[in-house]
mmCIF file of C-alpha atoms in Angstrom:
data_model
loop_
_atom_site.group_PDB
_atom_site.id
_atom_site.type_symbol
_atom_site.label_atom_id
_atom_site.label_comp_id
_atom_site.label_asym_id
_atom_site.label_seq_id
_atom_site.Cartn_x
_atom_site.Cartn_y
_atom_site.Cartn_z
ATOM 1 C CA GLY A 1 264.786 191.121 174.618
ATOM 2 C CA GLU A 2 264.592 188.573 172.076
ATOM 3 C CA ALA A 3 265.533 189.504 168.573
ATOM 4 C CA ARG A 4 263.388 189.128 165.590
ATOM 5 C CA ASN A 5 265.830 186.809 163.946
ATOM 6 C CA ALA A 6 268.647 184.685 164.900
ATOM 7 C CA PRO A 7 270.464 186.517 167.532
ATOM 8 C CA ARG A 8 273.657 188.252 165.909
ATOM 9 C CA GLU A 9 276.144 190.952 167.255
ATOM 10 C CA LEU A 10 275.058 194.529 166.290
ATOM 11 C CA PRO A 11 278.212 196.728 165.206
ATOM 12 C CA ALA A 12 279.132 199.588 167.488
ATOM 13 C CA ALA A 13 277.822 202.999 166.867
ATOM 14 C CA PRO A 14 280.369 205.730 165.403
ATOM 15 C CA TRP A 15 279.145 207.704 168.738
ATOM 16 C CA PRO A 16 276.375 207.074 171.156
ATOM 17 C CA ARG A 17 272.667 208.202 170.550
ATOM 18 C CA ALA A 18 273.394 211.950 171.123
ATOM 19 C CA PRO A 19 276.339 212.897 168.679
ATOM 20 C CA PRO A 20 279.455 214.893 170.080
ATOM 21 C CA ALA A 21 279.582 218.014 170.377
ATOM 22 C CA GLY A 22 279.925 220.336 167.138
ATOM 23 C CA ALA A 23 278.404 217.073 164.980
ATOM 24 C CA MET A 24 274.912 218.475 165.379
ATOM 25 C CA GLY A 25 275.696 221.821 164.031
ATOM 26 C CA ALA A 26 277.344 220.449 161.073
ATOM 27 C CA ALA A 27 274.325 218.111 160.404
ATOM 28 C CA VAL A 28 271.908 220.948 160.673
ATOM 29 C CA ALA A 29 274.338 222.961 158.207
ATOM 30 C CA LEU A 30 274.572 219.880 155.648
ATOM 31 C CA MET A 31 270.354 219.341 155.781
ATOM 32 C CA GLY A 32 269.829 222.277 153.451
ATOM 33 C CA CYS A 33 272.369 220.522 150.838
ATOM 34 C CA VAL A 34 270.730 217.355 151.317
ATOM 35 C CA GLU A 35 267.274 218.308 151.139
ATOM 36 C CA THR A 36 268.118 220.264 147.857
ATOM 37 C CA ALA A 37 269.499 217.202 146.338
ATOM 38 C CA VAL A 38 266.366 215.436 147.327
ATOM 39 C CA THR A 39 264.060 217.818 145.761
ATOM 40 C CA LEU A 40 265.598 219.023 142.667
ATOM 41 C CA CYS A 41 267.889 215.965 141.409
ATOM 42 C CA GLY A 42 265.114 213.162 142.694
ATOM 43 C CA GLU A 43 267.560 211.381 145.319
ATOM 44 C CA VAL A 44 266.233 209.041 148.040
ATOM 45 C CA TYR A 45 266.038 210.754 151.231
ATOM 46 C CA HIS A 46 267.562 208.436 153.861
ATOM 47 C CA LYS A 47 267.977 209.081 157.531
ATOM 48 C CA VAL A 48 269.395 206.918 159.976
ATOM 49 C CA ASN A 49 268.909 207.602 163.869
ATOM 50 C CA GLU A 50 269.093 211.147 163.242
ATOM 51 C CA ARG A 51 266.322 213.829 163.427
ATOM 52 C CA VAL A 52 264.858 215.201 160.199
ATOM 53 C CA SER A 53 262.893 218.313 159.175
ATOM 54 C CA GLU A 54 259.413 218.370 160.519
ATOM 55 C CA ASP A 55 257.491 221.581 160.181
ATOM 56 C CA LEU A 56 254.723 220.144 157.918
ATOM 57 C CA GLU A 57 254.633 221.584 154.083
ATOM 58 C CA GLY A 58 252.100 221.751 151.646
ATOM 59 C CA ASP A 59 249.955 218.481 152.805
ATOM 60 C CA ASP A 60 247.114 217.387 154.593
ATOM 61 C CA VAL A 61 245.316 214.608 155.272
ATOM 62 C CA GLU A 62 241.978 215.181 153.105
ATOM 63 C CA GLY A 63 241.586 211.228 151.845
ATOM 64 C CA GLU A 64 240.858 208.174 153.159
ATOM 65 C CA VAL A 65 243.309 205.617 155.332
ATOM 66 C CA PHE A 66 243.547 202.267 154.062
ATOM 67 C CA VAL A 67 245.703 199.702 156.352
ATOM 68 C CA LEU A 68 247.315 195.935 155.400
ATOM 69 C CA ILE A 69 248.317 194.595 158.766
ATOM 70 C CA CYS A 70 250.661 191.616 158.325
ATOM 71 C CA ALA A 71 251.997 190.065 161.884
ATOM 72 C CA LEU A 72 253.347 186.807 162.388
ATOM 73 C CA ASP A 73 254.325 184.438 165.556
ATOM 74 C CA TYR A 74 255.684 181.634 164.034
ATOM 75 C CA LYS A 75 254.111 179.373 166.298
ATOM 76 C CA MET A 76 254.532 176.395 164.014
ATOM 77 C CA THR A 77 258.432 177.139 163.808
ATOM 78 C CA SER A 78 261.295 176.585 166.807
ATOM 79 C CA ASN A 79 261.597 180.682 166.474
ATOM 80 C CA PRO A 80 258.498 182.034 167.495
ATOM 81 C CA LEU A 81 257.569 185.428 168.292
ATOM 82 C CA SER A 82 255.397 187.897 169.962
ATOM 83 C CA CYS A 83 254.164 190.041 166.719
ATOM 84 C CA SER A 84 250.487 189.251 166.903
ATOM 85 C CA ILE A 85 250.336 191.811 169.632
ATOM 86 C CA ASP A 86 251.955 194.223 167.804
ATOM 87 C CA GLY A 87 249.183 193.577 165.235
ATOM 88 C CA LYS A 88 246.466 193.954 167.628
ATOM 89 C CA ASN A 89 248.157 196.896 169.061
ATOM 90 C CA MET A 90 248.159 198.568 165.687
ATOM 91 C CA GLU A 91 244.386 197.883 165.604
ATOM 92 C CA ILE A 92 243.556 199.548 168.702
ATOM 93 C CA LEU A 93 245.319 202.244 167.559
ATOM 94 C CA LEU A 94 243.664 202.520 164.112
ATOM 95 C CA ASP A 95 239.968 202.522 165.993
ATOM 96 C CA ALA A 96 241.371 205.471 168.068
ATOM 97 C CA CYS A 97 242.350 207.239 164.893
ATOM 98 C CA GLY A 98 238.749 206.611 163.742
ATOM 99 C CA VAL A 99 240.184 204.712 160.787
ATOM 100 C CA PRO A 100 236.748 202.422 159.275
ATOM 101 C CA ARG A 101 236.996 198.896 160.068
ATOM 102 C CA GLU A 102 236.138 198.133 156.349
ATOM 103 C CA ASN A 103 239.282 200.026 155.578
ATOM 104 C CA ILE A 104 241.624 197.648 157.733
ATOM 105 C CA THR A 105 242.630 194.258 156.504
ATOM 106 C CA ALA A 106 244.675 192.335 159.270
ATOM 107 C CA MET A 107 246.420 189.115 158.752
ATOM 108 C CA TYR A 108 247.986 187.108 161.218
ATOM 109 C CA ASP A 109 250.153 183.795 161.404
ATOM 110 C CA GLU A 110 249.225 181.072 158.459
ATOM 111 C CA GLN A 111 247.128 183.918 156.723
ATOM 112 C CA CYS A 112 250.233 185.467 155.629
ATOM 113 C CA THR A 113 251.136 183.241 153.013
ATOM 114 C CA LYS A 114 253.101 184.886 149.957
ATOM 115 C CA GLN A 115 250.367 185.021 147.328
ATOM 116 C CA ALA A 116 247.892 186.125 149.987
ATOM 117 C CA VAL A 117 249.513 189.347 150.654
ATOM 118 C CA LEU A 118 249.814 190.013 147.151
ATOM 119 C CA GLN A 119 246.632 189.556 146.812
ATOM 120 C CA ALA A 120 245.700 191.692 149.484
ATOM 121 C CA ILE A 121 248.097 194.447 148.417
ATOM 122 C CA LYS A 122 246.131 194.319 144.987
ATOM 123 C CA ASP A 123 242.771 194.591 146.571
ATOM 124 C CA ILE A 124 243.451 197.445 148.730
ATOM 125 C CA GLY A 125 245.255 199.232 146.057
ATOM 126 C CA ASP A 126 241.950 198.916 143.977
ATOM 127 C CA ARG A 127 239.954 200.428 146.632
ATOM 128 C CA CYS A 128 242.667 203.691 147.067
ATOM 129 C CA GLY A 129 241.808 206.946 144.951
ATOM 130 C CA GLU A 130 243.424 209.993 144.716
ATOM 131 C CA ASN A 131 244.836 211.494 147.969
ATOM 132 C CA ASP A 132 244.071 208.431 149.701
ATOM 133 C CA TYR A 133 246.793 206.773 151.821
ATOM 134 C CA PHE A 134 247.749 203.227 151.783
ATOM 135 C CA VAL A 135 249.836 202.118 154.995
ATOM 136 C CA PHE A 136 251.483 198.922 154.980
ATOM 137 C CA TYR A 137 252.478 197.579 158.546
ATOM 138 C CA TYR A 138 254.341 194.488 158.977
ATOM 139 C CA SER A 139 255.598 192.663 162.162
ATOM 140 C CA GLY A 140 257.893 189.125 162.169
ATOM 141 C CA HIS A 141 260.832 187.918 160.705
ATOM 142 C CA GLY A 142 263.179 189.810 158.470
ATOM 143 C CA THR A 143 265.962 187.974 156.493
ATOM 144 C CA ASN A 144 268.527 188.556 153.477
ATOM 145 C CA LEU A 145 268.092 186.999 150.334
ATOM 146 C CA GLU A 146 270.644 186.871 147.469
ATOM 147 C CA ASP A 147 270.249 189.618 144.873
ATOM 148 C CA TYR A 148 269.581 188.266 141.622
ATOM 149 C CA SER A 149 268.613 191.439 139.966
ATOM 150 C CA GLY A 150 271.923 193.487 140.838
ATOM 151 C CA ASP A 151 270.122 196.498 142.164
ATOM 152 C CA GLU A 152 271.912 195.798 145.534
ATOM 153 C CA ALA A 153 275.312 197.440 146.494
ATOM 154 C CA ASP A 154 275.873 194.512 149.118
ATOM 155 C CA GLY A 155 274.623 191.553 146.708
ATOM 156 C CA GLN A 156 271.673 190.693 148.848
ATOM 157 C CA ASP A 157 267.774 191.663 149.086
ATOM 158 C CA GLU A 158 265.915 192.235 151.953
ATOM 159 C CA ALA A 159 262.752 190.260 152.346
ATOM 160 C CA PHE A 160 259.911 189.366 154.584
ATOM 161 C CA CYS A 161 259.284 186.161 156.193
ATOM 162 C CA PHE A 162 255.831 184.965 155.114
ATOM 163 C CA VAL A 163 254.813 181.289 155.671
ATOM 164 C CA ASP A 164 253.247 178.492 153.870
ATOM 165 C CA PHE A 165 249.924 177.086 155.078
ATOM 166 C CA GLN A 166 251.738 175.058 157.532
ATOM 167 C CA GLY A 167 253.093 178.119 158.958
ATOM 168 C CA GLN A 168 256.759 177.369 157.911
ATOM 169 C CA ILE A 169 259.263 179.453 156.562
ATOM 170 C CA SER A 170 260.941 178.751 153.294
ATOM 171 C CA TYR A 171 262.858 180.591 150.504
ATOM 172 C CA ASP A 172 259.632 180.416 148.465
ATOM 173 C CA SER A 173 257.824 181.765 151.094
ATOM 174 C CA CYS A 174 259.729 184.896 151.961
ATOM 175 C CA MET A 175 258.876 187.972 149.440
ATOM 176 C CA SER A 176 261.937 190.247 148.667
ATOM 177 C CA ASP A 177 262.235 193.781 148.499
ATOM 178 C CA ASP A 178 262.235 193.689 144.732
ATOM 179 C CA VAL A 179 258.671 191.810 144.624
ATOM 180 C CA PHE A 180 256.974 194.185 147.038
ATOM 181 C CA ALA A 181 258.217 197.271 145.524
ATOM 182 C CA GLN A 182 256.802 196.008 142.246
ATOM 183 C CA ALA A 183 253.406 194.580 143.665
ATOM 184 C CA VAL A 184 253.013 198.149 145.802
ATOM 185 C CA THR A 185 253.619 200.160 142.521
ATOM 186 C CA ASP A 186 251.859 198.239 140.327
ATOM 187 C CA CYS A 187 248.985 197.832 142.692
ATOM 188 C CA VAL A 188 248.544 201.313 143.591
ATOM 189 C CA ARG A 189 248.283 204.380 141.863
ATOM 190 C CA ASP A 190 250.713 206.939 141.486
ATOM 191 C CA ASP A 191 248.703 209.629 143.344
ATOM 192 C CA VAL A 192 248.019 207.368 146.600
ATOM 193 C CA LYS A 193 250.441 208.450 149.421
ATOM 194 C CA VAL A 194 252.112 205.247 150.443
ATOM 195 C CA ILE A 195 253.508 204.883 154.015
ATOM 196 C CA ILE A 196 255.649 201.416 154.797
ATOM 197 C CA LEU A 197 256.106 200.682 158.218
ATOM 198 C CA THR A 198 258.097 197.281 159.000
ATOM 199 C CA ASP A 199 259.369 196.028 162.705
ATOM 200 C CA CYS A 200 261.778 193.325 161.563
ATOM 201 C CA CYS A 201 265.222 192.424 161.091
ATOM 202 C CA HIS A 202 267.346 193.779 157.987
ATOM 203 C CA SER A 203 264.295 196.154 156.861
ATOM 204 C CA GLY A 204 266.085 199.387 156.309
ATOM 205 C CA THR A 205 265.873 199.532 152.727
ATOM 206 C CA ILE A 206 262.870 196.824 152.138
ATOM 207 C CA ALA A 207 261.065 199.552 150.426
ATOM 208 C CA ASP A 208 263.647 199.709 147.792
ATOM 209 C CA PHE A 209 262.902 203.124 146.935
ATOM 210 C CA HIS A 210 266.323 203.471 144.924
ATOM 211 C CA CYS A 211 264.813 201.443 141.935
ATOM 212 C CA GLY A 212 261.656 200.249 140.150
ATOM 213 C CA ASP A 213 258.785 202.992 139.754
ATOM 214 C CA TRP A 214 258.752 204.675 143.030
ATOM 215 C CA ALA A 215 260.300 208.298 141.386
ATOM 216 C CA GLY A 216 257.502 211.104 141.632
ATOM 217 C CA ARG A 217 255.467 209.207 144.237
ATOM 218 C CA ARG A 218 254.802 210.223 147.911
ATOM 219 C CA ALA A 219 256.062 207.281 149.748
ATOM 220 C CA LEU A 220 257.938 206.907 152.844
ATOM 221 C CA SER A 221 258.850 203.937 155.083
ATOM 222 C CA ILE A 222 260.139 203.828 158.460
ATOM 223 C CA ALA A 223 262.003 200.816 159.333
ATOM 224 C CA GLY A 224 262.900 199.370 162.811
ATOM 225 C CA CYS A 225 266.777 198.682 162.072
ATOM 226 C CA LEU A 226 269.439 198.758 159.195
ATOM 227 C CA ASP A 227 269.720 196.141 156.679
ATOM 228 C CA HIS A 228 272.374 194.507 158.685
ATOM 229 C CA GLN A 229 271.114 194.737 161.926
ATOM 230 C CA THR A 230 268.398 192.618 164.019
ATOM 231 C CA SER A 231 265.019 194.303 165.460
ATOM 232 C CA GLY A 232 264.148 193.757 169.262
ATOM 233 C CA ASP A 233 261.176 191.812 170.291
ATOM 234 C CA ILE A 234 260.640 192.201 173.924
ATOM 235 C CA GLY A 235 258.163 189.619 174.336
ATOM 236 C CA ARG A 236 255.236 191.858 174.297
ATOM 237 C CA GLY A 237 255.872 192.939 170.902
ATOM 238 C CA GLY A 238 258.431 195.267 168.900
ATOM 239 C CA ILE A 239 260.752 197.984 170.147
ATOM 240 C CA PHE A 240 260.114 199.997 167.237
ATOM 241 C CA SER A 241 256.608 199.504 167.206
ATOM 242 C CA HIS A 242 256.065 200.437 170.949
ATOM 243 C CA SER A 243 258.349 203.690 170.132
ATOM 244 C CA MET A 244 255.844 204.641 167.433
ATOM 245 C CA MET A 245 252.793 204.032 169.361
ATOM 246 C CA MET A 246 254.777 205.964 172.606
ATOM 247 C CA ALA A 247 255.329 209.041 170.254
ATOM 248 C CA ILE A 248 251.856 209.081 168.854
ATOM 249 C CA ALA A 249 250.194 208.932 172.648
ATOM 250 C CA GLU A 250 252.785 211.763 173.754
ATOM 251 C CA LEU A 251 251.970 213.931 170.486
ATOM 252 C CA GLN A 252 248.316 213.799 171.460
ATOM 253 C CA GLU A 253 249.058 215.083 175.083
ATOM 254 C CA GLU A 254 251.459 218.055 173.712
ATOM 255 C CA GLY A 255 248.305 219.051 171.690
ATOM 256 C CA GLU A 256 249.504 218.088 168.136
ATOM 257 C CA ASP A 257 246.783 217.212 166.024
ATOM 258 C CA GLU A 258 248.000 217.609 162.594
ATOM 259 C CA TYR A 259 252.052 216.912 161.958
ATOM 260 C CA SER A 260 254.185 215.328 159.520
ATOM 261 C CA CYS A 261 255.731 212.090 158.869
ATOM 262 C CA GLY A 262 259.002 213.896 159.688
ATOM 263 C CA LYS A 263 257.553 214.935 163.290
ATOM 264 C CA LEU A 264 256.642 211.438 163.867
ATOM 265 C CA TYR A 265 259.707 210.013 163.319
ATOM 266 C CA ASN A 266 261.717 212.332 165.451
ATOM 267 C CA LYS A 267 259.366 211.378 168.554
ATOM 268 C CA THR A 268 259.728 208.035 167.973
ATOM 269 C CA LEU A 269 263.340 208.181 168.144
ATOM 270 C CA GLN A 270 263.236 210.088 171.395
ATOM 271 C CA LYS A 271 260.715 207.440 173.159
ATOM 272 C CA ASP A 272 263.019 204.390 171.529
ATOM 273 C CA GLU A 273 265.786 206.468 173.609
ATOM 274 C CA GLU A 274 263.799 206.747 176.535
ATOM 275 C CA ALA A 275 262.338 203.943 176.777
ATOM 276 C CA PHE A 276 264.600 200.998 175.615
ATOM 277 C CA ALA A 277 268.134 202.745 174.507
ATOM 278 C CA SER A 278 268.202 200.013 171.915
ATOM 279 C CA GLN A 279 271.261 199.006 169.481
ATOM 280 C CA GLN A 280 268.988 199.003 166.419
ATOM 281 C CA ASP A 281 269.021 202.246 164.320
ATOM 282 C CA ILE A 282 265.704 203.092 163.390
ATOM 283 C CA CYS A 283 265.577 204.724 159.663
ATOM 284 C CA LEU A 284 263.517 206.499 157.522
ATOM 285 C CA GLN A 285 263.346 206.805 153.700
ATOM 286 C CA CYS A 286 261.474 208.609 151.225
ATOM 287 C CA ALA A 287 260.772 207.740 147.694
ATOM 288 C CA PRO A 288 262.836 209.794 145.076
ATOM 289 C CA GLY A 289 261.889 213.551 145.515
ATOM 290 C CA LEU A 290 260.176 213.356 148.523
ATOM 291 C CA LEU A 291 260.814 214.790 152.018
ATOM 292 C CA PRO A 292 259.738 213.685 155.511
ATOM 293 C CA ASN A 293 258.067 217.045 156.292
ATOM 294 C CA HIS A 294 255.994 217.079 152.912
ATOM 295 C CA MET A 295 253.593 214.232 153.736
ATOM 296 C CA ALA A 296 251.120 214.634 156.695
ATOM 297 C CA TRP A 297 251.279 211.830 159.371
ATOM 298 C CA PRO A 298 247.455 209.996 159.039
ATOM 299 C CA LEU A 299 247.546 208.123 161.933
ATOM 300 C CA ILE A 300 246.299 210.784 164.946
ATOM 301 C CA PRO A 301 243.743 209.380 167.634
ATOM 302 C CA LYS A 302 240.592 211.471 167.830
ATOM 303 C CA ARG A 303 240.067 210.283 171.427
ATOM 304 C CA PRO A 304 242.303 209.774 174.265
ATOM 305 C CA TYR A 305 244.813 207.519 173.201
ATOM 306 C CA ALA A 306 247.276 205.397 175.932
ATOM 307 C CA ALA A 307 250.217 203.653 174.413
ATOM 308 C CA PRO A 308 250.260 199.933 175.269
ATOM 309 C CA TYR A 309 254.047 199.826 176.693
ATOM 310 C CA GLY A 310 253.774 200.684 180.374
ATOM 311 C CA ARG A 311 250.160 199.010 180.295
ATOM 312 C CA ARG A 312 248.661 195.784 179.769
ATOM 313 C CA CYS A 313 249.558 194.829 176.135
ATOM 314 C CA TYR A 314 246.431 193.359 174.345
ATOM 315 C CA GLY A 315 246.899 189.666 174.037
#
């Protein structure tokens, strides 16, 4: 399908989706070392298209869930997408999960100016209390900008492509990962759990967990692809969003009613491979010191839920 950014050649993976014989065993052996480094040394946990620890430890969903949805179709530009379908599908999922309507802020197209999104982050952050969840979901274009702060090894910041009031994308309308991370850590109290879901190009490290005020926070991101990759749009929404929603539906079918973000990520990888076999690498990152099985996934349907892919999508 059409990519979420200008088409570009994707690099070849070092091996197909299933690693060669022996590689998985080596990875499992190393996992204990990686987790020790994260929990004891405060390193950023980062996995790319690879299963993670999933048995939930030491957490549950006890607070309220607040969600900010930003979805842009760019109808006023020469590079339109179908991201509003993702946003509407996300709203349907949230309703099935029992998230109160007043806890959902959904912004579409020209509503998604940089200043409006920053204000929404502040407004939602002001409402969040201890052990609540702040979920940020973005579906749209992503891009790279020159890194002026010097915190990026590749010399480029990752950025969300928001628009101006005329629906156009410009340098000034884009929000860099530096600005986004500062906004969330400034506006959302540090005892709130943060989940960042990004279905856009160049978004692997867009949460910017390696810098800023993320240390010690319970924050996690799942991104549709790596910083140098493009993220697929099938014309009825994004590959990552559809894979995630299919994962949630299948976990419900399997009788799972409480599970970790790690389990959701693993199932998302499985559904991507089964339905799309995509070239993009869905990746997971945690704030320094956090592991993906130490945060409960908050979006679990309370009534029968059918994922939109394979049936008629909203819109």
